[in-house]
mmCIF file of C-alpha atoms in Angstrom:
data_model
loop_
_atom_site.group_PDB
_atom_site.id
_atom_site.type_symbol
_atom_site.label_atom_id
_atom_site.label_comp_id
_atom_site.label_asym_id
_atom_site.label_seq_id
_atom_site.Cartn_x
_atom_site.Cartn_y
_atom_site.Cartn_z
ATOM 1 C CA MET A 1 -14.997 -22.028 -6.925
ATOM 2 C CA LEU A 2 -17.826 -23.650 -4.969
ATOM 3 C CA ASP A 3 -15.785 -26.716 -4.091
ATOM 4 C CA VAL A 4 -12.401 -25.126 -3.340
ATOM 5 C CA ALA A 5 -11.215 -24.387 0.175
ATOM 6 C CA PRO A 6 -10.662 -20.729 1.119
ATOM 7 C CA VAL A 7 -7.229 -19.490 2.231
ATOM 8 C CA SER A 8 -6.269 -16.879 4.811
ATOM 9 C CA THR A 9 -3.785 -14.846 2.715
ATOM 10 C CA PRO A 10 -3.859 -13.691 -0.918
ATOM 11 C CA MET A 11 -0.312 -14.929 -1.623
ATOM 12 C CA ASN A 12 1.774 -17.748 -0.249
ATOM 13 C CA PHE A 13 4.734 -16.394 1.719
ATOM 14 C CA SER A 14 7.180 -18.619 -0.195
ATOM 15 C CA THR A 15 5.891 -17.812 -3.696
ATOM 16 C CA LYS A 16 8.348 -15.931 -5.916
ATOM 17 C CA VAL A 17 6.615 -14.334 -8.902
ATOM 18 C CA SER A 18 8.782 -13.833 -11.999
ATOM 19 C CA SER A 19 8.444 -13.915 -15.777
ATOM 20 C CA GLN A 20 9.892 -17.426 -16.055
ATOM 21 C CA GLY A 21 7.632 -20.442 -16.555
ATOM 22 C CA ASP A 22 5.271 -22.241 -18.906
ATOM 23 C CA PRO A 23 2.645 -19.999 -20.565
ATOM 24 C CA VAL A 24 -1.018 -20.230 -19.596
ATOM 25 C CA ASP A 25 -3.422 -22.132 -21.835
ATOM 26 C CA ASP A 26 -6.050 -19.373 -22.108
ATOM 27 C CA LEU A 27 -4.524 -15.883 -22.291
ATOM 28 C CA ALA A 28 -7.846 -14.079 -22.817
ATOM 29 C CA ALA A 29 -9.410 -15.678 -19.734
ATOM 30 C CA PHE A 30 -6.401 -14.715 -17.615
ATOM 31 C CA LYS A 31 -6.593 -11.095 -18.785
ATOM 32 C CA ARG A 32 -10.300 -10.937 -17.935
ATOM 33 C CA LEU A 33 -9.608 -12.336 -14.476
ATOM 34 C CA ILE A 34 -6.834 -9.822 -13.770
ATOM 35 C CA GLY A 35 -9.064 -6.978 -14.953
ATOM 36 C CA ARG A 36 -11.762 -8.002 -12.490
ATOM 37 C CA LEU A 37 -9.241 -8.361 -9.675
ATOM 38 C CA ILE A 38 -7.870 -4.879 -10.398
ATOM 39 C CA TYR A 39 -11.418 -3.530 -10.129
ATOM 40 C CA HIS A 40 -11.794 -5.364 -6.821
ATOM 41 C CA THR A 41 -8.731 -3.605 -5.379
ATOM 42 C CA ASN A 42 -10.749 -0.357 -5.375
ATOM 43 C CA THR A 43 -12.314 -1.496 -2.108
ATOM 44 C CA CYS A 44 -9.827 -4.123 -0.893
ATOM 45 C CA PRO A 45 -6.321 -2.867 -0.090
ATOM 46 C CA ASP A 46 -5.420 -6.288 1.324
ATOM 47 C CA ILE A 47 -5.209 -7.867 -2.156
ATOM 48 C CA THR A 48 -3.624 -4.864 -3.882
ATOM 49 C CA TYR A 49 -0.022 -6.071 -3.720
ATOM 50 C CA ALA A 50 -0.801 -9.558 -5.004
ATOM 51 C CA VAL A 51 -2.865 -8.180 -7.899
ATOM 52 C CA HIS A 52 -0.151 -5.614 -8.650
ATOM 53 C CA ARG A 53 2.434 -8.382 -9.020
ATOM 54 C CA LEU A 54 0.217 -10.329 -11.407
ATOM 55 C CA SER A 55 -0.746 -7.307 -13.506
ATOM 56 C CA GLN A 56 2.914 -6.842 -14.452
ATOM 57 C CA HIS A 57 2.796 -10.155 -16.331
ATOM 58 C CA VAL A 58 -0.595 -9.855 -18.020
ATOM 59 C CA ALA A 59 0.984 -9.773 -21.499
ATOM 60 C CA SER A 60 2.782 -13.103 -21.088
ATOM 61 C CA PRO A 61 1.451 -14.911 -17.994
ATOM 62 C CA THR A 62 2.682 -18.293 -16.845
ATOM 63 C CA LYS A 63 0.922 -21.154 -15.134
ATOM 64 C CA LEU A 64 2.378 -19.957 -11.826
ATOM 65 C CA HIS A 65 0.662 -16.600 -12.343
ATOM 66 C CA HIS A 66 -2.601 -18.435 -12.935
ATOM 67 C CA GLN A 67 -2.121 -20.354 -9.669
ATOM 68 C CA VAL A 68 -1.476 -17.111 -7.770
ATOM 69 C CA ALA A 69 -4.592 -15.519 -9.301
ATOM 70 C CA PHE A 70 -6.629 -18.555 -8.312
ATOM 71 C CA ARG A 71 -5.306 -18.276 -4.748
ATOM 72 C CA ILE A 72 -6.478 -14.647 -4.606
ATOM 73 C CA LEU A 73 -9.962 -15.857 -5.528
ATOM 74 C CA ARG A 74 -9.784 -18.417 -2.725
ATOM 75 C CA TYR A 75 -8.817 -15.617 -0.331
ATOM 76 C CA ILE A 76 -11.725 -13.452 -1.503
ATOM 77 C CA LYS A 77 -14.032 -16.422 -0.982
ATOM 78 C CA GLN A 78 -13.128 -16.380 2.724
ATOM 79 C CA THR A 79 -13.827 -12.641 3.057
ATOM 80 C CA PRO A 80 -16.646 -11.802 0.591
ATOM 81 C CA GLY A 81 -17.915 -8.943 2.739
ATOM 82 C CA GLN A 82 -14.527 -7.315 3.353
ATOM 83 C CA GLY A 83 -14.222 -3.672 2.318
ATOM 84 C CA ILE A 84 -13.366 -0.160 3.410
ATOM 85 C CA PHE A 85 -15.273 1.333 6.340
ATOM 86 C CA LEU A 86 -15.958 5.079 6.376
ATOM 87 C CA LYS A 87 -16.418 6.297 9.924
ATOM 88 C CA ALA A 88 -18.433 9.333 10.949
ATOM 89 C CA ILE A 89 -15.956 11.741 12.550
ATOM 90 C CA ASN A 90 -15.991 15.410 13.538
ATOM 91 C CA THR A 91 -12.458 16.380 12.492
ATOM 92 C CA LEU A 92 -10.997 15.461 9.112
ATOM 93 C CA THR A 93 -7.265 14.765 9.090
ATOM 94 C CA LEU A 94 -5.074 13.327 6.360
ATOM 95 C CA LYS A 95 -2.365 10.836 7.241
ATOM 96 C CA ALA A 96 -0.416 8.345 5.190
ATOM 97 C CA TYR A 97 1.854 5.356 5.634
ATOM 98 C CA SER A 98 4.605 5.017 3.037
ATOM 99 C CA ASP A 99 7.003 2.136 2.468
ATOM 100 C CA LEU A 100 9.076 0.435 -0.199
ATOM 101 C CA ASP A 101 10.791 -2.828 -1.006
ATOM 102 C CA TRP A 102 14.138 -2.024 -2.619
ATOM 103 C CA ALA A 103 15.126 -3.881 -5.820
ATOM 104 C CA SER A 104 12.337 -6.394 -5.226
ATOM 105 C CA CYS A 105 11.529 -7.236 -8.847
ATOM 106 C CA PRO A 106 13.512 -10.376 -9.764
ATOM 107 C CA ASP A 107 13.378 -9.531 -13.480
ATOM 108 C CA SER A 108 14.338 -5.824 -13.469
ATOM 109 C CA ARG A 109 15.500 -5.123 -9.879
ATOM 110 C CA LYS A 110 13.187 -2.139 -9.722
ATOM 111 C CA SER A 111 11.769 -1.250 -6.316
ATOM 112 C CA THR A 112 8.148 -1.420 -5.186
ATOM 113 C CA THR A 113 6.426 1.606 -3.650
ATOM 114 C CA GLY A 114 3.447 1.206 -1.367
ATOM 115 C CA TYR A 115 1.342 3.820 0.385
ATOM 116 C CA ILE A 116 -2.051 4.096 2.019
ATOM 117 C CA VAL A 117 -3.737 7.419 2.819
ATOM 118 C CA TYR A 118 -6.399 7.899 5.489
ATOM 119 C CA LEU A 119 -9.052 10.546 5.959
ATOM 120 C CA GLY A 120 -9.562 10.291 9.679
ATOM 121 C CA ASP A 121 -9.406 6.551 10.342
ATOM 122 C CA SER A 122 -10.803 5.529 6.953
ATOM 123 C CA PRO A 123 -8.566 4.484 4.044
ATOM 124 C CA ILE A 124 -9.361 6.522 0.937
ATOM 125 C CA SER A 125 -6.350 5.959 -1.320
ATOM 126 C CA TRP A 126 -3.726 3.242 -1.594
ATOM 127 C CA ARG A 127 -1.302 1.985 -4.172
ATOM 128 C CA SER A 128 1.275 -0.686 -4.837
ATOM 129 C CA LYS A 129 3.470 0.201 -7.805
ATOM 130 C CA LYS A 130 6.790 -0.803 -9.275
ATOM 131 C CA GLN A 131 9.019 2.250 -9.636
ATOM 132 C CA SER A 132 9.715 3.323 -13.213
ATOM 133 C CA THR A 133 13.514 3.251 -12.956
ATOM 134 C CA VAL A 134 16.151 1.200 -11.166
ATOM 135 C CA SER A 135 17.409 2.839 -7.962
ATOM 136 C CA ARG A 136 21.141 2.655 -7.323
ATOM 137 C CA SER A 137 20.601 2.754 -3.574
ATOM 138 C CA SER A 138 17.844 2.165 -1.064
ATOM 139 C CA SER A 139 17.931 5.898 -0.232
ATOM 140 C CA GLU A 140 17.103 6.791 -3.822
ATOM 141 C CA ALA A 141 14.143 4.399 -3.800
ATOM 142 C CA GLU A 142 12.988 5.710 -0.420
ATOM 143 C CA TYR A 143 12.765 9.320 -1.603
ATOM 144 C CA ARG A 144 10.908 8.280 -4.702
ATOM 145 C CA ALA A 145 8.396 6.484 -2.494
ATOM 146 C CA LEU A 146 8.061 9.512 -0.213
ATOM 147 C CA ALA A 147 7.674 11.843 -3.203
ATOM 148 C CA GLN A 148 4.923 9.683 -4.722
ATOM 149 C CA THR A 149 3.086 9.653 -1.396
ATOM 150 C CA ALA A 150 3.466 13.423 -1.022
ATOM 151 C CA CYS A 151 2.070 13.980 -4.529
ATOM 152 C CA GLU A 152 -0.966 11.827 -3.739
ATOM 153 C CA ILE A 153 -1.595 13.787 -0.536
ATOM 154 C CA HIS A 154 -1.251 17.064 -2.447
ATOM 155 C CA TRP A 155 -3.896 15.886 -4.933
ATOM 156 C CA LEU A 156 -6.244 14.868 -2.118
ATOM 157 C CA ILE A 157 -5.756 18.232 -0.396
ATOM 158 C CA ASN A 158 -6.757 19.995 -3.620
ATOM 159 C CA LEU A 159 -9.801 17.714 -3.928
ATOM 160 C CA LEU A 160 -10.946 18.393 -0.354
ATOM 161 C CA THR A 161 -10.396 22.116 -0.918
ATOM 162 C CA ASP A 162 -12.478 22.096 -4.116
ATOM 163 C CA LEU A 163 -15.237 20.228 -2.266
ATOM 164 C CA ARG A 164 -15.030 22.859 0.505
ATOM 165 C CA LEU A 165 -14.553 20.228 3.168
ATOM 166 C CA PRO A 166 -12.709 21.555 6.231
ATOM 167 C CA PHE A 167 -9.690 19.505 7.249
ATOM 168 C CA SER A 168 -6.729 20.033 9.534
ATOM 169 C CA GLN A 169 -3.183 20.517 8.252
ATOM 170 C CA PRO A 170 -0.445 19.493 7.929
ATOM 171 C CA ALA A 171 -1.004 15.978 6.649
ATOM 172 C CA THR A 172 1.234 13.379 8.268
ATOM 173 C CA ILE A 173 3.370 10.790 6.491
ATOM 174 C CA PHE A 174 4.573 7.937 8.683
ATOM 175 C CA TYR A 175 7.843 6.424 7.511
ATOM 176 C CA ASP A 176 10.031 3.796 9.135
ATOM 177 C CA ASN A 177 13.445 5.110 8.070
ATOM 178 C CA HIS A 178 14.934 7.796 10.337
ATOM 179 C CA SER A 179 17.874 8.633 8.046
ATOM 180 C CA ALA A 180 15.580 9.172 5.063
ATOM 181 C CA ILE A 181 13.511 11.676 7.035
ATOM 182 C CA LYS A 182 16.627 13.529 8.240
ATOM 183 C CA ILE A 183 18.071 13.866 4.743
ATOM 184 C CA ALA A 184 14.691 14.900 3.333
ATOM 185 C CA ILE A 185 14.495 17.905 5.667
ATOM 186 C CA ASN A 186 18.230 18.707 5.653
ATOM 187 C CA GLN A 187 19.159 21.990 3.978
ATOM 188 C CA VAL A 188 22.505 20.684 2.721
ATOM 189 C CA PHE A 189 22.833 17.998 0.067
ATOM 190 C CA HIS A 190 25.724 15.605 0.278
ATOM 191 C CA GLU A 191 27.588 14.065 -2.645
ATOM 192 C CA ARG A 192 25.841 10.749 -2.103
ATOM 193 C CA THR A 193 22.374 12.326 -2.373
ATOM 194 C CA LYS A 194 22.812 14.619 -5.385
ATOM 195 C CA HIS A 195 21.098 12.189 -7.747
ATOM 196 C CA ILE A 196 17.878 12.397 -5.710
ATOM 197 C CA GLU A 197 17.759 16.180 -5.267
ATOM 198 C CA ILE A 198 14.448 16.599 -7.126
ATOM 199 C CA ASP A 199 12.530 14.258 -4.827
ATOM 200 C CA CYS A 200 14.203 15.768 -1.750
ATOM 201 C CA HIS A 201 13.355 19.312 -2.874
ATOM 202 C CA LEU A 202 9.741 18.307 -3.503
ATOM 203 C CA ILE A 203 9.371 16.786 -0.047
ATOM 204 C CA ARG A 204 11.228 19.633 1.703
ATOM 205 C CA GLU A 205 9.090 22.250 -0.046
ATOM 206 C CA LYS A 206 5.877 20.635 1.164
ATOM 207 C CA VAL A 207 7.278 20.318 4.693
ATOM 208 C CA GLN A 208 8.339 23.985 4.770
ATOM 209 C CA ARG A 209 4.943 25.116 3.479
ATOM 210 C CA GLY A 210 3.209 23.166 6.219
ATOM 211 C CA THR A 211 1.462 20.859 3.753
ATOM 212 C CA ILE A 212 2.947 17.683 5.208
ATOM 213 C CA LYS A 213 5.062 16.580 8.120
ATOM 214 C CA LEU A 214 7.213 13.464 8.307
ATOM 215 C CA LEU A 215 7.115 11.295 11.392
ATOM 216 C CA PRO A 216 9.134 8.146 12.088
ATOM 217 C CA ILE A 217 7.272 5.000 12.960
ATOM 218 C CA HIS A 218 8.413 1.593 14.121
ATOM 219 C CA THR A 219 8.654 -1.011 11.374
ATOM 220 C CA THR A 220 6.128 -3.243 13.138
ATOM 221 C CA LEU A 221 3.548 -0.431 12.903
ATOM 222 C CA GLN A 222 4.120 0.318 9.209
ATOM 223 C CA LEU A 223 0.763 -0.415 7.573
ATOM 224 C CA ALA A 224 2.091 0.168 4.049
ATOM 225 C CA ASP A 225 4.220 -2.965 4.446
ATOM 226 C CA ILE A 226 1.231 -4.965 3.201
ATOM 227 C CA LEU A 227 1.501 -3.114 -0.140
ATOM 228 C CA THR A 228 5.187 -3.765 -0.859
ATOM 229 C CA LYS A 229 5.892 -7.435 -0.250
ATOM 230 C CA THR A 230 4.498 -10.867 0.551
ATOM 231 C CA LEU A 231 4.118 -11.189 4.315
ATOM 232 C CA SER A 232 3.935 -14.138 6.651
ATOM 233 C CA PRO A 233 0.360 -15.055 7.654
ATOM 234 C CA SER A 234 0.769 -13.672 11.190
ATOM 235 C CA THR A 235 2.200 -10.339 9.992
ATOM 236 C CA PHE A 236 -0.399 -10.071 7.224
ATOM 237 C CA HIS A 237 -3.312 -10.557 9.616
ATOM 238 C CA THR A 238 -1.840 -8.128 12.163
ATOM 239 C CA ILE A 239 -1.569 -5.350 9.583
ATOM 240 C CA ASN A 240 -4.822 -6.232 7.844
ATOM 241 C CA SER A 241 -6.716 -5.873 11.123
ATOM 242 C CA LYS A 242 -5.487 -2.254 11.360
ATOM 243 C CA LEU A 243 -6.149 -1.126 7.795
ATOM 244 C CA GLY A 244 -9.580 0.299 8.573
ATOM 245 C CA THR A 245 -11.542 -2.319 6.648
ATOM 246 C CA LEU A 246 -14.603 -4.205 7.829
ATOM 247 C CA ASN A 247 -16.207 -7.544 7.044
ATOM 248 C CA ILE A 248 -19.954 -6.941 6.933
ATOM 249 C CA TYR A 249 -20.558 -10.668 7.291
ATOM 250 C CA ALA A 250 -18.488 -10.988 10.462
ATOM 251 C CA LYS A 251 -20.157 -12.860 13.288
ATOM 252 C CA LEU A 252 -22.034 -10.727 15.771
ATOM 253 C CA GLU A 253 -20.722 -10.685 19.305
ATOM 254 C CA GLY A 254 -23.053 -9.703 22.137
ATOM 255 C CA GLY A 255 -25.647 -8.255 19.777
ATOM 256 C CA CYS A 256 -23.321 -5.813 18.041
ATOM 257 C CA GLN A 257 -20.552 -6.171 15.535
ATOM 258 C CA LYS A 258 -17.002 -6.401 16.757
ATOM 259 C CA THR A 259 -15.344 -3.006 16.387
ATOM 260 C CA ILE A 260 -12.402 -2.797 14.046
ATOM 261 C CA LYS A 261 -9.096 -1.582 15.388
ATOM 262 C CA SER A 262 -8.433 2.083 14.849
ATOM 263 C CA THR A 263 -5.253 3.255 13.170
ATOM 264 C CA THR A 264 -5.063 6.096 15.669
ATOM 265 C CA SER A 265 -3.630 3.652 18.178
ATOM 266 C CA ASP A 266 -0.471 3.480 16.069
ATOM 267 C CA SER A 267 2.069 5.721 17.690
ATOM 268 C CA ALA A 268 5.244 7.163 16.291
ATOM 269 C CA TYR A 269 8.485 5.356 16.916
ATOM 270 C CA ASN A 270 9.741 5.740 20.472
#
């Protein structure tokens, strides 16, 4: 790795990861590498999606998967000091960004859920995960993504309560689909939404109890987009700069480190 050039994104925008291809020469070495990359995602949400895609093929990886893994290492080489930044704040609030990529898996056509949860302006939980079943519609996949995000927030609320840390409620989930939010809080189910009643009931219950509230957000401000798909370099860097991470080796400007952009500047869709 000493002689390779670093890259600015963990995955090439044009790369399509699937199960097809020639097998790798050293399966054990590939598994060890993926295990270390998974561990690295605990502090680096920016590589989570790329590692998630590779981890699906750890049983039978191809040479393309090895190339993608090697590119992630080249990306990490450029940002060795990148990690989450926990700010000192007076008021603790929970907020989350939730998104999905419908039928994105080329092998199974299952959708990909992505969410990132913040305590104040600091990211504390994030995930990129292929949904367990195939969704017949984008609406079905959307409610599954919202339900998974709501469950994660519920767990974090219980954790903060057990730790006796005061925090303000309700927690906010930002989502970029207006129709999904309307159906989720609608009291009447339609024929086309009966198959997703469980997820809708779960979300509605938490909204009615004041545990969470759903707010629409413009697609360009959806931070969870980085956890659901491969993005163009410009879009990736725009979102990555707002994630709440910090490079401790960044160059100093004027005697103090350049301040990272706060996610509080992201406003709801207008």
